[in-house]
Coordinates of C-alpha atoms in Angstrom, one line a residue:
M114 CA 0.0 0.0 0.0
K115 CA 2.8 2.4 1.0
R116 CA 4.7 1.4 -2.1
S117 CA 1.7 2.1 -4.4
L118 CA 1.2 5.5 -2.7
F119 CA 4.9 6.4 -3.2
V120 CA 4.8 5.4 -6.9
L121 CA 1.7 7.5 -7.4
L122 CA 3.2 10.6 -5.7
T123 CA 6.3 10.2 -7.8
L124 CA 4.4 10.0 -11.0
V125 CA 2.3 13.1 -10.1
T126 CA 5.5 15.1 -9.2
V127 CA 7.2 14.1 -12.5
F128 CA 4.1 15.0 -14.5
L129 CA 3.8 18.4 -12.9
T130 CA 7.5 19.1 -13.2
F131 CA 8.0 18.2 -16.9
T132 CA 4.6 19.0 -18.4
P133 CA 4.7 22.5 -19.9
D134 CA 1.8 24.9 -19.3
A135 CA -0.1 24.9 -22.7
N136 CA -1.6 28.3 -21.8
A137 CA 1.7 30.1 -21.0
Y138 CA 3.2 32.6 -23.4
M139 CA 5.6 35.5 -23.3
V140 CA 4.1 39.0 -23.2
K141 CA 6.5 41.0 -25.2
Y142 CA 4.9 42.9 -28.1
K143 CA 2.3 45.7 -28.3
E144 CA -0.3 43.3 -29.5
D145 CA 0.3 40.9 -26.5
W146 CA -0.1 43.7 -23.9
Y147 CA -3.2 45.1 -25.6
K148 CA -4.9 41.6 -25.4
L149 CA -4.7 41.9 -21.6
Y150 CA -6.8 45.0 -21.6
H151 CA -10.5 44.3 -20.9
V152 CA -13.6 46.1 -19.7
H153 CA -15.7 44.7 -16.9
Y154 CA -19.4 45.0 -16.8
Q155 CA -19.0 46.6 -13.4
Q156 CA -15.6 48.3 -13.2
Y157 CA -14.0 49.1 -9.9
P158 CA -11.0 51.4 -9.4
D159 CA -8.6 48.4 -9.3
D160 CA -9.9 47.2 -12.6
C161 CA -9.3 50.6 -14.2
M162 CA -5.8 50.8 -12.7
E163 CA -5.0 47.3 -14.1
N164 CA -6.2 48.3 -17.5
I165 CA -4.2 51.5 -17.4
Y166 CA -1.1 49.4 -16.6
W167 CA -1.7 47.1 -19.6
L168 CA -2.4 49.9 -21.9
E169 CA 0.7 51.8 -20.8
K170 CA 2.8 48.8 -21.4
A171 CA 1.2 48.4 -24.8
A172 CA 2.0 52.0 -25.7
Q173 CA 5.6 51.5 -24.8
A174 CA 6.2 48.1 -26.4
D175 CA 7.4 47.3 -29.9
F176 CA 5.2 46.0 -32.6
C177 CA 5.4 42.4 -33.5
N178 CA 6.4 41.3 -37.0
P179 CA 3.7 42.3 -39.5
Q180 CA 2.9 38.7 -40.4
F181 CA 1.8 38.2 -36.8
A182 CA -0.4 41.3 -36.6
D183 CA -4.0 41.1 -35.6
I184 CA -5.0 41.7 -39.3
K185 CA -3.6 40.8 -42.7
I186 CA -0.9 43.3 -43.8
T187 CA 0.0 43.2 -47.4
S188 CA 2.1 46.4 -47.9
E189 CA 4.5 48.7 -46.1
K190 CA 2.0 51.5 -46.4
E191 CA -0.7 49.4 -44.7
W192 CA 1.8 48.5 -42.0
E193 CA 2.6 52.2 -41.4
K194 CA -1.0 53.3 -41.1
Y195 CA -1.8 50.3 -38.9
R196 CA 0.9 51.4 -36.5
Y197 CA -0.4 54.9 -36.4
L198 CA -4.0 53.8 -35.8
F199 CA -3.0 51.4 -33.1
Q200 CA -1.1 54.1 -31.1
M201 CA -4.0 56.4 -31.5
H202 CA -6.5 53.8 -30.3
I203 CA -4.4 52.9 -27.3
N204 CA -4.3 56.5 -26.2
L205 CA -8.1 56.8 -26.6
K206 CA -8.5 53.8 -24.4
L207 CA -6.2 55.3 -21.8
I208 CA -8.5 58.4 -21.8
E209 CA -11.6 56.2 -21.3
Q210 CA -10.0 54.4 -18.4
H211 CA -8.8 57.6 -16.7
L212 CA -12.3 59.0 -17.1
R213 CA -13.8 55.9 -15.5
L214 CA -11.3 56.0 -12.7
G215 CA -11.8 59.7 -12.1
R216 CA -15.5 59.4 -11.9
T217 CA -15.2 56.9 -9.0
Y218 CA -13.6 59.6 -7.0
D219 CA -15.4 62.6 -8.3
K220 CA -18.1 64.5 -6.4
K221 CA -20.5 66.1 -8.9
C222 CA -22.3 68.4 -6.5
I223 CA -21.4 70.0 -3.3
Y224 CA -24.0 70.4 -0.5
F225 CA -23.9 72.4 2.7
Y226 CA -24.0 69.3 4.8
D227 CA -20.8 67.9 3.2
A228 CA -18.7 70.1 5.5
P229 CA -17.9 67.5 8.2
W230 CA -16.3 65.1 5.5
K231 CA -14.6 67.8 3.5
D232 CA -11.1 66.4 4.0
E233 CA -12.1 63.0 2.6
Y234 CA -14.0 64.6 -0.2
L235 CA -11.0 66.8 -1.1
R236 CA -8.6 63.9 -1.2
N237 CA -10.9 62.0 -3.6
M238 CA -11.5 65.0 -5.7
E239 CA -7.8 65.6 -6.1
K240 CA -7.5 62.1 -7.3
A241 CA -10.2 62.7 -9.8
L242 CA -8.6 65.9 -11.0
S243 CA -5.3 64.1 -11.6
C244 CA -7.1 61.5 -13.7
Y245 CA -8.8 64.1 -15.8
K246 CA -5.5 66.0 -16.4
A247 CA -3.8 62.8 -17.3
G248 CA -6.6 62.3 -19.9
L249 CA -5.7 65.6 -21.5
Y250 CA -2.1 64.4 -22.0
Y251 CA -3.3 61.2 -23.7
W252 CA -5.7 63.3 -25.9
Q253 CA -2.7 65.3 -27.2
E254 CA -0.9 62.0 -27.9
A255 CA -4.0 60.5 -29.6
K256 CA -4.3 63.6 -31.9
I257 CA -0.6 63.3 -32.9
W258 CA -1.1 59.7 -34.1
Q259 CA -4.5 60.6 -35.6
E260 CA -2.8 63.3 -37.7
K261 CA -0.2 60.8 -38.9
A262 CA -2.8 58.3 -39.8
N263 CA -4.9 61.0 -41.6
A264 CA -2.0 62.1 -43.9
A265 CA -2.8 62.7 -47.6
S266 CA -0.5 59.8 -48.5
F267 CA -3.1 57.4 -47.0
N268 CA -6.0 58.7 -49.0
F269 CA -8.1 55.8 -50.3
L270 CA -6.2 53.4 -48.1
F271 CA -8.4 52.0 -45.3
I272 CA -7.5 49.3 -42.8
T273 CA -10.7 47.4 -43.2
G274 CA -9.7 44.9 -40.6
K275 CA -9.8 47.7 -38.0
Q276 CA -12.8 49.6 -39.0
A277 CA -13.5 50.8 -35.5
W278 CA -10.0 52.5 -35.4
E279 CA -10.7 54.1 -38.8
D280 CA -14.0 55.4 -37.4
E281 CA -12.2 56.9 -34.4
R282 CA -9.7 58.6 -36.8
E283 CA -12.4 60.1 -38.9
R284 CA -14.5 61.2 -35.8
I285 CA -11.4 63.0 -34.4
A286 CA -10.8 64.6 -37.8
S287 CA -14.4 65.9 -38.1
G288 CA -14.5 67.1 -34.5
E289 CA -17.2 64.7 -33.5
L290 CA -14.9 63.0 -31.0
N291 CA -13.3 65.7 -28.8
Y292 CA -12.1 64.5 -25.4
E293 CA -10.4 67.8 -24.8
K294 CA -13.7 69.7 -24.6
M295 CA -15.2 67.1 -22.3
L296 CA -12.1 66.9 -20.0
T297 CA -11.7 70.6 -19.8
R298 CA -15.3 71.0 -18.8
E299 CA -14.9 68.3 -16.1
I300 CA -11.7 69.9 -14.8
E301 CA -13.2 73.3 -14.5
R302 CA -16.3 72.0 -12.7
L303 CA -14.1 70.0 -10.3
E304 CA -11.8 72.8 -9.6
N305 CA -14.8 75.0 -8.7
N306 CA -16.2 72.3 -6.4
I307 CA -12.8 72.0 -4.7
K308 CA -12.8 75.8 -4.1
E309 CA -16.3 75.7 -2.7
L310 CA -15.6 72.8 -0.4
N311 CA -12.4 74.5 0.9
T312 CA -14.5 77.5 2.0
M313 CA -16.8 75.4 4.2
D314 CA -16.6 75.2 7.9
K315 CA -16.0 71.6 9.0
K316 CA -18.0 72.0 12.2
Y317 CA -21.4 72.4 10.6

């Protein structure tokens, strides 16, 4: 009985030691990091921060070889536009995640009875403000890549495999998508709320 148990344990140990994990892979290229980004149905601050981390890594990483891209690339010109659109898209997603994160700390309205908790509210509102200001930085980055992807040399060249990215490019070009306007409005509102809260007496 003891011998059978020893043999069984030995076999299990050998199996676990020498059997490779079929699901393991190296996260190295931009496309790999981007695949780790995901949106939850109900997204908490930790989920947003996780996504921001993956997207930041994706923005900094190198592209994989064109033959391993998410879509079929047939020319150098397609490859060039694909890279511009990808960078633009990543920055737009970073804006979305910072907006989501900021809204979890934001306080839309200030009431007279908020005074006793003003310090806690102010801490949270400063976090929200930093998120919105970070969003403005990513908007400038997104516009740079959008302008590159919108160059005249790409006229009549569309990356049909990434139609959503092409739509984003066109919406920015037409002014329909303008995060700067939205973020500036949120920052101004939040700064005014912070000023109002600072004037309150904590001992209401």
